[in-house]
Coordinates of C-alpha atoms in Angstrom, one line a residue:
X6 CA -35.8 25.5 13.7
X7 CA -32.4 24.4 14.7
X8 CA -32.0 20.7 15.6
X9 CA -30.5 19.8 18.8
X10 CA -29.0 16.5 20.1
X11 CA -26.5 15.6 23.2
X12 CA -23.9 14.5 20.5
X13 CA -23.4 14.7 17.4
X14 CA -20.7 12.5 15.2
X15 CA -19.2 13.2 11.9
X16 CA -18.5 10.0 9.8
X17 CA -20.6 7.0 10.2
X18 CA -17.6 4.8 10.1
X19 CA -17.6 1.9 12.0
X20 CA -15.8 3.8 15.4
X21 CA -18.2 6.5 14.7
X22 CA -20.8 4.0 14.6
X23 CA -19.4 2.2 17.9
X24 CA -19.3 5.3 19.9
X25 CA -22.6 6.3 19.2
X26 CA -23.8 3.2 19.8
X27 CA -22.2 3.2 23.2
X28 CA -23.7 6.8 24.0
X29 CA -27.4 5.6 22.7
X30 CA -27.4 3.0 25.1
X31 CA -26.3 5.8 27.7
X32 CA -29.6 7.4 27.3
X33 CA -28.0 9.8 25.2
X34 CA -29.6 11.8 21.5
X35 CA -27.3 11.2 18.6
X36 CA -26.7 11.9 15.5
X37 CA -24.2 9.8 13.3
X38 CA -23.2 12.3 9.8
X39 CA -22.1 10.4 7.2
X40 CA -21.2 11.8 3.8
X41 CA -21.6 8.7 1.5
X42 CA -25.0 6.7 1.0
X43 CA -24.0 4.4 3.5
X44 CA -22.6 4.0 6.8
X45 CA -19.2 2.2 7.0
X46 CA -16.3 4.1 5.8
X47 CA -13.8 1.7 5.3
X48 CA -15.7 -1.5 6.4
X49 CA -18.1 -1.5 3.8
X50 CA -19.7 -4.4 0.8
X51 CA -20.1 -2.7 -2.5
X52 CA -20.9 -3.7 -6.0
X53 CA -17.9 -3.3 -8.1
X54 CA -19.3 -5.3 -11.7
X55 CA -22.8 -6.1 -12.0
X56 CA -23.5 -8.8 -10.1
X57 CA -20.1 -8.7 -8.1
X58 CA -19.9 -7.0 -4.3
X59 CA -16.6 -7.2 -2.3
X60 CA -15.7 -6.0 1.1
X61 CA -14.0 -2.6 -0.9
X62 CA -11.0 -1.9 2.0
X63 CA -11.1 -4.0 4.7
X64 CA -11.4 -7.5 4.2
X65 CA -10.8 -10.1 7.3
X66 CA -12.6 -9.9 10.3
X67 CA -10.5 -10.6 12.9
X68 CA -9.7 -7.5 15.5
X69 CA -13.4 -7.2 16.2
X70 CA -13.4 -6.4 20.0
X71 CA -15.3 -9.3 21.7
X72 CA -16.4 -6.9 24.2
X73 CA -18.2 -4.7 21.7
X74 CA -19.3 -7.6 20.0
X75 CA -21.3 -8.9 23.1
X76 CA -22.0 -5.3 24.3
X77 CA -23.5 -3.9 21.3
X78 CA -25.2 -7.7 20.9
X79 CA -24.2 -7.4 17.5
X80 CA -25.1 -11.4 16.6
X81 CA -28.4 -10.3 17.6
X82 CA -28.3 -7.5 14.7
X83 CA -27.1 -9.9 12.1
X84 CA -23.6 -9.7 12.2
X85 CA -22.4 -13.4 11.3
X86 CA -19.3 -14.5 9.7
X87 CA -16.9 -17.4 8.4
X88 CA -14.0 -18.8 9.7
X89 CA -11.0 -19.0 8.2
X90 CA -8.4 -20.6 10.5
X91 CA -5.7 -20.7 7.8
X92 CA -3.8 -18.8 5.4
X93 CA -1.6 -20.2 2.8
X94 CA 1.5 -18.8 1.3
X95 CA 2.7 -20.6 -1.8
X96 CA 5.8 -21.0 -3.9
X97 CA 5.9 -22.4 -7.4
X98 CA 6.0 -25.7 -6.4
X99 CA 4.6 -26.6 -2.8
X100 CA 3.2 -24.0 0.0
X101 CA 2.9 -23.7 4.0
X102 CA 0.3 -22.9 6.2
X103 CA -0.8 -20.5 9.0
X104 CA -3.3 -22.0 11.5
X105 CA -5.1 -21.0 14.0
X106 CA -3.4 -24.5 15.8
X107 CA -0.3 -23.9 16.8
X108 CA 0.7 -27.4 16.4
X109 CA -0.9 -27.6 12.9
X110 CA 1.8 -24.5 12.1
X111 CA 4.3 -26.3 13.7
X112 CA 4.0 -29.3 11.3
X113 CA 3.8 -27.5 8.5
X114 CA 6.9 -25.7 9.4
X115 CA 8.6 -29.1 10.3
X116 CA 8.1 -29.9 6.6
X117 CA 10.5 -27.3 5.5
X118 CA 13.0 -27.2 8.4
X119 CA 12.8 -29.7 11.4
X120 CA 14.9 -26.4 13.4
X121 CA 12.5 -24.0 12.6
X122 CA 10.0 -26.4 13.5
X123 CA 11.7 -27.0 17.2
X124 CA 11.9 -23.4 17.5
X125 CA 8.4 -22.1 16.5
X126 CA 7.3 -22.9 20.5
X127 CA 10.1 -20.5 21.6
X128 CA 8.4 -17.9 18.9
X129 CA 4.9 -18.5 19.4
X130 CA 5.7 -18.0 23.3
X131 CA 7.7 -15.0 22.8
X132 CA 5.3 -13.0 20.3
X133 CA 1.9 -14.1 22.5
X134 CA 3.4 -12.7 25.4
X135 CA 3.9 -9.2 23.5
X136 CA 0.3 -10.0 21.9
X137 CA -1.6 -10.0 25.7
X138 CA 0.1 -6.9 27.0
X139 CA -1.2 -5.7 23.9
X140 CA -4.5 -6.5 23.8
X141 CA -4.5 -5.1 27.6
X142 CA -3.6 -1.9 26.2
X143 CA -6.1 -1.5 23.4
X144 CA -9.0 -0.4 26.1
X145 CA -6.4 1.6 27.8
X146 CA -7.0 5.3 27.7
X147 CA -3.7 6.5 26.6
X148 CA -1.9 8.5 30.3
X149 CA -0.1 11.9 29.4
X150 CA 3.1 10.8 31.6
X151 CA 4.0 14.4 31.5
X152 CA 1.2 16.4 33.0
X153 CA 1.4 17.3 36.7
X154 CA -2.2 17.8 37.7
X155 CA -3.5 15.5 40.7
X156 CA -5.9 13.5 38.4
X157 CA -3.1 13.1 35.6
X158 CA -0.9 11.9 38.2
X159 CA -2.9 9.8 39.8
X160 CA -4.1 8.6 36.3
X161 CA 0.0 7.6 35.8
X162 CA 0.4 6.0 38.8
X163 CA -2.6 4.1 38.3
X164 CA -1.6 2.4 35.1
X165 CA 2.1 2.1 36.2
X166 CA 0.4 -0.3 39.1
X167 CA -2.0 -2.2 37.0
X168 CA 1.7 -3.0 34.6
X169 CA 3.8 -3.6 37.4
X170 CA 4.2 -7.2 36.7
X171 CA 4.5 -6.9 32.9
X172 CA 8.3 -5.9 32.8
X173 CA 9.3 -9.2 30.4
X174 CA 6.3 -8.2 27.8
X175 CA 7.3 -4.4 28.0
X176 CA 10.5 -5.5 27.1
X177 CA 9.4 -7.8 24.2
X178 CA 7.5 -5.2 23.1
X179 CA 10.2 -2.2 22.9
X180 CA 12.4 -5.0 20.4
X181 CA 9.0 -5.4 18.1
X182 CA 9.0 -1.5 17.9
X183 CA 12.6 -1.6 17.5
X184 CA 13.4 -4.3 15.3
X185 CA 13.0 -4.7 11.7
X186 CA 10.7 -7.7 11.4
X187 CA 13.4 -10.1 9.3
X188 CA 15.6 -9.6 12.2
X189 CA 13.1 -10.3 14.9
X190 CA 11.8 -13.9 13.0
X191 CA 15.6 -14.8 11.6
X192 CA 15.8 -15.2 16.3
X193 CA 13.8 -18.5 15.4
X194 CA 14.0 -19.4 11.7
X195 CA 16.3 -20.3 8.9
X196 CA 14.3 -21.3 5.9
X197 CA 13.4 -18.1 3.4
X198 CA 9.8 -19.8 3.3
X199 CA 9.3 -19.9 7.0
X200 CA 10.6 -16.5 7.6
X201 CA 8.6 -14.6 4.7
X202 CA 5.5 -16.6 6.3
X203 CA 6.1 -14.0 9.0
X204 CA 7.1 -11.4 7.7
X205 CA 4.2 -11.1 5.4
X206 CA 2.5 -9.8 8.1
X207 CA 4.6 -6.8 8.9
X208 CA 3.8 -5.6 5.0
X209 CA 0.2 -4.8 5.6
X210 CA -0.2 -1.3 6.1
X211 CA 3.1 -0.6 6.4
X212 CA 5.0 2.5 4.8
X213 CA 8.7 -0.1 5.0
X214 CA 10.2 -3.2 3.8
X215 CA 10.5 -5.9 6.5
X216 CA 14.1 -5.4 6.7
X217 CA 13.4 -1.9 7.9
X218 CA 13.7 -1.1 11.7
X219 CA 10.6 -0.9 13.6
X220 CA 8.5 -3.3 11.1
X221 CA 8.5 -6.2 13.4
X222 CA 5.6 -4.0 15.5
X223 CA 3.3 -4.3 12.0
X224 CA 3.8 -8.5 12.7
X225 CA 2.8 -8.1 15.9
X226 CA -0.1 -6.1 15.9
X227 CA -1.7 -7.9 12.7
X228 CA -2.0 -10.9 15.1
X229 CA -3.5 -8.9 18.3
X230 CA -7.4 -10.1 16.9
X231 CA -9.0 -12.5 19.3
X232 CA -11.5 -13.9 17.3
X233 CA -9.4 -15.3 14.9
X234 CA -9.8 -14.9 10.9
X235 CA -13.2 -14.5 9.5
X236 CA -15.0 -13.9 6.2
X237 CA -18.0 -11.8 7.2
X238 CA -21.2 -13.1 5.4
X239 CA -22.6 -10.1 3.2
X240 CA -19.1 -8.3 3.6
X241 CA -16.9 -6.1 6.1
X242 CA -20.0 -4.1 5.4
X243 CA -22.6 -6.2 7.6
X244 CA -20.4 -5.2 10.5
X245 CA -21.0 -1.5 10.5
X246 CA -25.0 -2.6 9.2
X247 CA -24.9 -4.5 12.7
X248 CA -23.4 -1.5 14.7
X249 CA -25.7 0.9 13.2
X250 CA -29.1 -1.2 14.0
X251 CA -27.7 -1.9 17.6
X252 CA -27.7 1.6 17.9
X253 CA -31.0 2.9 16.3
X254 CA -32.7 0.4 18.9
X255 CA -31.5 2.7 21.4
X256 CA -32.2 5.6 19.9
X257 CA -29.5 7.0 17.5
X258 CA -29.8 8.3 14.3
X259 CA -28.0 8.2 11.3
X260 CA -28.1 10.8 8.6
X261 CA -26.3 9.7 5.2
X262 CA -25.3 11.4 2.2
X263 CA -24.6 14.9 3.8
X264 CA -21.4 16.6 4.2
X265 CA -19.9 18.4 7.3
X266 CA -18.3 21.2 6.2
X267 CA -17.6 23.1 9.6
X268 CA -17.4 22.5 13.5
X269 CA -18.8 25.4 15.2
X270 CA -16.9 26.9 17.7
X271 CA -17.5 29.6 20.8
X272 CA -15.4 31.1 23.2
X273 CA -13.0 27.7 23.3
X274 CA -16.6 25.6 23.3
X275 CA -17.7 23.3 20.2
X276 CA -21.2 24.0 19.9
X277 CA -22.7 22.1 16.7
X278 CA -21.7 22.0 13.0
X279 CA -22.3 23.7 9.5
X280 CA -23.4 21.3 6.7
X281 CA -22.5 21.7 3.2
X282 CA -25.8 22.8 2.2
X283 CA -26.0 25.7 4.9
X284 CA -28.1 23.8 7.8
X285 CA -26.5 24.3 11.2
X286 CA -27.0 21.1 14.0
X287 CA -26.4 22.2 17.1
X288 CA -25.0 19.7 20.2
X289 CA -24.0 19.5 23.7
X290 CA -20.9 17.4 22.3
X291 CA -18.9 17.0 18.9
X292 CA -17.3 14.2 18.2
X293 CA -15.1 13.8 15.0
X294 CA -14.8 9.8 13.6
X295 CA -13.0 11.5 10.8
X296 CA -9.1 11.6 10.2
X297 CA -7.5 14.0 12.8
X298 CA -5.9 16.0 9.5
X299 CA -9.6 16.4 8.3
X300 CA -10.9 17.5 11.8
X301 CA -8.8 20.3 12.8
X302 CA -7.1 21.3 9.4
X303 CA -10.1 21.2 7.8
X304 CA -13.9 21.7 9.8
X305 CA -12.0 23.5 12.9
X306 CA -11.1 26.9 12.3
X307 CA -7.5 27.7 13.2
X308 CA -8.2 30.6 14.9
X309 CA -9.3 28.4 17.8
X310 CA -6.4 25.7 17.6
X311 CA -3.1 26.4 19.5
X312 CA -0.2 26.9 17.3
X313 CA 1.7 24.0 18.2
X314 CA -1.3 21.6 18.1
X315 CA -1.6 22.5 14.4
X316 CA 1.9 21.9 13.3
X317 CA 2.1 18.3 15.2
X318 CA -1.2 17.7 13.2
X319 CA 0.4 19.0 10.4
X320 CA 2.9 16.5 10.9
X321 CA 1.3 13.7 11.5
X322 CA 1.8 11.2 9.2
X323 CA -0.5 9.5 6.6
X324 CA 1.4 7.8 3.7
X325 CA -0.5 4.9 2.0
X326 CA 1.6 2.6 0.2
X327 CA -1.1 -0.1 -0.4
X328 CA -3.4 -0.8 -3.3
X329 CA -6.5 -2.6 -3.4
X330 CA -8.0 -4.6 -6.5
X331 CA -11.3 -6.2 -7.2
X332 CA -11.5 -8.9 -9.7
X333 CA -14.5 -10.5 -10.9
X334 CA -13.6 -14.1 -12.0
X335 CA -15.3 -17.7 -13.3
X336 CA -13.6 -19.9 -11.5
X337 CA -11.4 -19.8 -8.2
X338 CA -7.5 -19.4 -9.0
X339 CA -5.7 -22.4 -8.9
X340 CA -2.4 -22.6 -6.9
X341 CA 0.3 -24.8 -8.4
X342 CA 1.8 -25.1 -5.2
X343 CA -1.6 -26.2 -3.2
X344 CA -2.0 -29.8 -2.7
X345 CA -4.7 -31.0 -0.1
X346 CA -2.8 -33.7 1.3
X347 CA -0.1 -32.0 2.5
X348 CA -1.7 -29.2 3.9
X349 CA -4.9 -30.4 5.0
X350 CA -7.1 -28.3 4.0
X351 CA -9.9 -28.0 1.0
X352 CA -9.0 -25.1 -0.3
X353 CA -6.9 -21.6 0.4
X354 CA -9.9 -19.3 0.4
X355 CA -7.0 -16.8 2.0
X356 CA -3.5 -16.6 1.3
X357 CA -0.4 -14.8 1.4
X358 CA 2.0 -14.0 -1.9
X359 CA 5.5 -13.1 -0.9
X360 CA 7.4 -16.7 -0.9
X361 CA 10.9 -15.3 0.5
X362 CA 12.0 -12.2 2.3
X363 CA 14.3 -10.6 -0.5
X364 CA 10.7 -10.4 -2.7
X365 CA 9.0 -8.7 0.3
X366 CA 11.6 -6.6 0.8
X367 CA 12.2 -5.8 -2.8
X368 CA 8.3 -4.9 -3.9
X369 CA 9.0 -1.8 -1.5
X370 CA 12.4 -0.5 -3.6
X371 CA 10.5 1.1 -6.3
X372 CA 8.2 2.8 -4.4
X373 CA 11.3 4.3 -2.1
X374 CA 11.7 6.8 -4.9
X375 CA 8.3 7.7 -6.6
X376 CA 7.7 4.3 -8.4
X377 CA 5.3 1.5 -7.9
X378 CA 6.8 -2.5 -7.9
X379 CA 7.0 -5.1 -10.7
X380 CA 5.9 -7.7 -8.4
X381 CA 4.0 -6.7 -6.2
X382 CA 3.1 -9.1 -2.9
X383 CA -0.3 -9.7 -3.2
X384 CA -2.9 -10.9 -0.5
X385 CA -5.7 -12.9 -2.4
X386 CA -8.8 -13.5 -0.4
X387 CA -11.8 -15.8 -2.0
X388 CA -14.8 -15.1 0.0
X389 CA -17.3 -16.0 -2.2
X390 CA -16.0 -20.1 -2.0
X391 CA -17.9 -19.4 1.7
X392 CA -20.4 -16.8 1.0
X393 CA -22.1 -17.5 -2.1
X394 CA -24.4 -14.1 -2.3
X395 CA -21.4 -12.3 -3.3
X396 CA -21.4 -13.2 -7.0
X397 CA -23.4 -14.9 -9.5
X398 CA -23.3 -18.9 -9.6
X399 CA -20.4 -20.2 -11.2
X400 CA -18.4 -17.3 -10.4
X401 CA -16.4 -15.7 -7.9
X402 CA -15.0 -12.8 -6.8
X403 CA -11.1 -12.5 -5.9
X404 CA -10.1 -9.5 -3.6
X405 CA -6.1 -8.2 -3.7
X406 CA -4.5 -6.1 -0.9
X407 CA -1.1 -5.4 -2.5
X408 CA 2.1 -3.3 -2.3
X409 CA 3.7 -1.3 -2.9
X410 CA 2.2 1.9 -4.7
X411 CA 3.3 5.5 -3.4
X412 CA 0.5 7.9 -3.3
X413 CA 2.5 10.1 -5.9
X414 CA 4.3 9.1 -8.7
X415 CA 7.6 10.7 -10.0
X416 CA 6.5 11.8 -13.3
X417 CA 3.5 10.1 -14.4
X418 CA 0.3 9.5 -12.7
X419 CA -2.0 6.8 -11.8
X420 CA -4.5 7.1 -14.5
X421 CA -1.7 6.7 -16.8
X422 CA 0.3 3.7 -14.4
X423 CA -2.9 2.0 -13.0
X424 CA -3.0 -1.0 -16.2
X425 CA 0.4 -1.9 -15.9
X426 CA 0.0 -2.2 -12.0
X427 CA -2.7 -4.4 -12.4
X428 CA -0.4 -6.0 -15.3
X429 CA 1.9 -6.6 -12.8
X430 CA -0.1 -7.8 -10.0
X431 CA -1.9 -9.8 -12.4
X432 CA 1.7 -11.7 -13.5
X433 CA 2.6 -12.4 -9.9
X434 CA -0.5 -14.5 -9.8
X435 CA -0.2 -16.3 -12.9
X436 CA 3.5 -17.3 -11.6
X437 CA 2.3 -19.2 -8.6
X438 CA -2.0 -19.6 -10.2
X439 CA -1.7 -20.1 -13.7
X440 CA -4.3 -19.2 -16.0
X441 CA -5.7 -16.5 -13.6
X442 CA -5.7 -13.2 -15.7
X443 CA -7.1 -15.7 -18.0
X444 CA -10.3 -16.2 -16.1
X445 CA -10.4 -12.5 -14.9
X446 CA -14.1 -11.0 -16.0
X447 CA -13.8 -7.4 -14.4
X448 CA -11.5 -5.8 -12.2
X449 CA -11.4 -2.3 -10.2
X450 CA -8.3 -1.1 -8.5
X451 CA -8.1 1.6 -5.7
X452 CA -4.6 3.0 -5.5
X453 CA -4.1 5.6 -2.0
X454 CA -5.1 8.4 -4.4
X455 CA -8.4 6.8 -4.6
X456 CA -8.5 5.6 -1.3
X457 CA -8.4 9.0 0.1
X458 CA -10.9 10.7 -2.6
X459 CA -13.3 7.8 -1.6
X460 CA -13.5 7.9 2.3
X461 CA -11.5 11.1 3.2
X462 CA -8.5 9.1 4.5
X463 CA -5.4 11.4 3.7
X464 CA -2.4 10.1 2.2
X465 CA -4.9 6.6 1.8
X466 CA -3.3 4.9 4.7
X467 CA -5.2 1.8 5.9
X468 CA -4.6 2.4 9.7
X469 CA -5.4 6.1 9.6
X470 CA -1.8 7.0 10.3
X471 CA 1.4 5.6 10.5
X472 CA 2.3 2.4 13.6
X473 CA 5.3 4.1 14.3
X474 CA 7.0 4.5 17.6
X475 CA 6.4 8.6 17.8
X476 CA 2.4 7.5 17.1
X477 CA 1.4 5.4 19.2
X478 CA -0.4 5.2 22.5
X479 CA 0.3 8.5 24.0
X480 CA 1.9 10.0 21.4
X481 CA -1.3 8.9 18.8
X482 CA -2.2 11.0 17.1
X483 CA -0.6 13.6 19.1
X484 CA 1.3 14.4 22.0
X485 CA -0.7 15.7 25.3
X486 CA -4.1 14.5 23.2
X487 CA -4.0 10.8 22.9
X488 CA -6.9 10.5 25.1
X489 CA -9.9 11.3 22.6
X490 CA -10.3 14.7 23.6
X491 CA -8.8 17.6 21.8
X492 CA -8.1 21.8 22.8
X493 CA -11.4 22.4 22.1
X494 CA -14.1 22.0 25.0
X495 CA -17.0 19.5 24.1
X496 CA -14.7 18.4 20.6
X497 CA -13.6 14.9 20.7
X498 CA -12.1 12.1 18.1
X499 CA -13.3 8.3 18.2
X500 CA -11.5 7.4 14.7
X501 CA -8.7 5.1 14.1
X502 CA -6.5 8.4 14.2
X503 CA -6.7 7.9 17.8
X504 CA -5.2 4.8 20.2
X505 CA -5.2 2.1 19.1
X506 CA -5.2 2.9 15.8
X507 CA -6.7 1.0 12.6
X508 CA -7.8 -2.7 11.9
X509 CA -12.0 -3.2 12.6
X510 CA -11.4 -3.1 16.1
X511 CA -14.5 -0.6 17.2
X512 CA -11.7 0.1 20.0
X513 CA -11.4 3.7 19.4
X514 CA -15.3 4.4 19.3
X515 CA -15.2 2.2 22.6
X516 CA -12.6 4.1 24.6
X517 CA -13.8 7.1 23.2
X518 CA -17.7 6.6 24.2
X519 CA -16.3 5.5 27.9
X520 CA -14.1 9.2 28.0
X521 CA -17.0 11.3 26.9
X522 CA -19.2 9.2 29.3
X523 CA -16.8 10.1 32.2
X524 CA -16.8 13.9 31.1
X525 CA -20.2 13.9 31.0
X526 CA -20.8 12.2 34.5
X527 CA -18.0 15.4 36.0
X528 CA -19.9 18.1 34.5
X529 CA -23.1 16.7 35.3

């Protein structure tokens, strides 16, 4: 007998998670499909050496929404976590830090330039006021300016009102997504340290060096989170664990290790899916947390896909330039730079490796023309000095996001290239940690390629798809279908394809849940 639910979501990601979730506590049936053993996708713990688990992809919790977090009472289903109000970036010989406290980044700044440090105020005020107006727009459906309906226009006009007042930070905003972010902090600072502090920031997930137009939007929107840094205890895991048992106690149900292979489709109308093994699940609603590539180049057939819907997907881009690596360790890496007096703090759990803008810049050269780089920036994260359960006593584990690796290599591969990419990672640290590789136990390195065989994220881009000015908000993924819904009836996407893009936010899976809601409510 056929199974039948009110929704049904493919990819028990943690937006896939969130929307059903959301729909559970609607009264709604759902099924969550998730193709690994566990829910998560990219916000999962796993064991990578006996002994050894590491948040595998995403690492910091920080763009948590607060409004799914009290919503979804997800404290109440164990999620918990660590703060970690500072990051350090070191040099050979001394090191800065980024706190939480403005004024305790102000001092630090002062110690390398008394200018910069007059200026950071000017900075701080000019990049928060780009940071609310975006953090208004996260749990803004994204408007089709274009369409000439009644609703859509009223829709337009609606969120032209609620912005009429925002004209400085719209402004602010169009130089982040026009400038390249050296140019944007060089407004404020002199010193190479201070500036690459910054900058750092625009590397993460980004396809460009910071000297590239349009980075300075990656700065901004790495620093949008309003809950601040966190190490999650147990892992990025525990948040999607959380998600999932909020939305079982309403209900939901989550299916793991089976494989969607098809969305069914009738007369314009998604219907249900087609599992690998043959079973058909049948729905009211379809809702796809997976890649929009994956969705409707993949389970839809094209048959029932416009044309010019499939070539913008087509387009849509996906490069991953950033690599991941594990290490297993027995004793925490000791920065030659870090003293505790001068920064004030115990010790740099978290920190940033990039110490002036020409290395930032120059870890992306190689990769411009099929290569990988020779120093490589590296962002090493501690979480067991909080969270003990992550590796044995005595030991540690030390977690790398680092750039830049191109998903293809000009002739070679990465089975061949991956030990002399960890070689080279594993130099950078010994220049500003000596003895590191020394102390290294086991290690595991995800390049994109493995990124994308792992979790089905093409091209093994972090955020899903590209932060660039032709995709985002209502161009994201697409145009005329930035609002979760898609040209099939009863088929919609909740992943971090869609507005606002990646980061553990659970905004997608929010907007998207409030959307089908709506539809639901009009067709009722």
């Amino acid at each position: 007998m056929t199974r039948n639910y009110d929704a049904i979501i493919i990819g028990g990601g943690h937006n896939g998670l969130t929307c059903g979730a959301y729909l559970a506590r609607a009264g709604k049936t759902i099924l969550v499909l998730e193709q690994k053993p566990y829910v998560g996708g990219a916000s999962v713990t796993e064991e990578f050496s006996p002994g050894f688990c590491a948040s595998t992809y995403a690492f910091i919790l920080g763009h948590l929404h607060p409004k799914v977090i009290k919503e979804l009472e997800l404290m109440k289903y164990g999620l918990e976590y660590y703060p970690q109000p500072n990051v350090f970036n070191p040099t050979e010989d001394d090191g800065i830090i980024f706190s939480k406290d403005p004024a305790k980044t102000q001092e630090q700044i002062a110690r390398f330039s008394k200018k910069d440090a007059e200026n950071y105020p000017k900075f701080f005020k000019r990049m928060q006021s780009t940071i609310e107006l975006l953090r208004k727009l996260q749990l803004e459906t994204p408007i089709n300016p274009f369409r000439k309906d009644p609703a859509s226009i009223w829709k337009t006009a609606r969120f032209a009102w609620r912005y009429r007042n925002a004209e400085t930070e719209v402004y602010n905003l169009l130089h982040a997504l026009s400038m390249s972010a050296h140019d944007y902090v060089s407004q404020w600072f002199e010193n190479d340290l201070v500036k690459a502090k910054f900058m750092f920031w625009a590397t993460i997930g980004g396809n460009s060096g910071p000297y590239s137009p349009g980075t300075a939007f990656y700065l901004v929107t790495h620093l949008i989170g309003q809950i601040g840094m966190n190490f999650c205890k147990g892992g990025m895991g525990s948040v999607a664990n959380a998600i999932k048992l909020s939305g079982e106690a309403h209900g939901m149900e989550v299916q793991c290790n089976t494989f969607v292979d098809k969305i069914l489709v009738l007369n314009g109308k998604a219907y249900g899916v087609c599992l690998k093994s043959g079973e058909e699940i049948h729905a009211k609603r379809i809702i796809s947390n997976a890649n929009v590539k994956h969705t409707f180049l993949d389970m839809v057939d094209k048959s029932h896909l416009p044309e010019d819907f499939i070539n913008d997907v087509k387009g849509f881009r996906t490069r991953g330039m950033s690599f991941k690596l594990l290490c297993a360790v027995d004793k925490l890496p000791q920065y030659r730079g870090f003293n505790k007096e001068r920064t004030g703090i115990e010790y740099p759990a978290y920190a940033h490796i990039g110490p002036t803008p020409e290395f930032l810049e120059r870890a992306f050269h190689d990769a411009k023309f099929g290569w990988y780089s020779s120093e490589p920036f590296l962002s090493p994260n501690v979480p067991s000095y909080v969270d003990p359960t992550l590796a044995p006593e005595g030991k540690h584990v030390v977690a790398f996001q680092g750039g830049v690796t191109p998903y293809e290599l000009r002739n070679s591969d990465w089975q061949k290239e991956g030990p002399q990419l960890v070689k080279n990672a594993f130099n950078v640290m010994d220049r500003f940690a000596p003895g590191f590789s020394e102390s290294v136990i086991d290690y595991k390195l995800f390049t994109p390629k493995d990124i994308e065989a792992d979790i089905n994220l093409p091209g093994g881009n972090s955020q899903h798809g590209e932060l660039t000015l032709d995709q985002i908000f209502f161009m994201r993924p697409i145009p005329k279908y930035a609002d979760y819904r898609s040209p099939v009836r009863n088929l919609y996407q909740c992943g971090a394809s869609t507005h606002p893009g990646g980061a553990v936010s659970a905004v997608p899976g929010h907007n998207a849940a409030r959307e089908i809601l709506a539809d639901w409510r009009l067709r009722a």
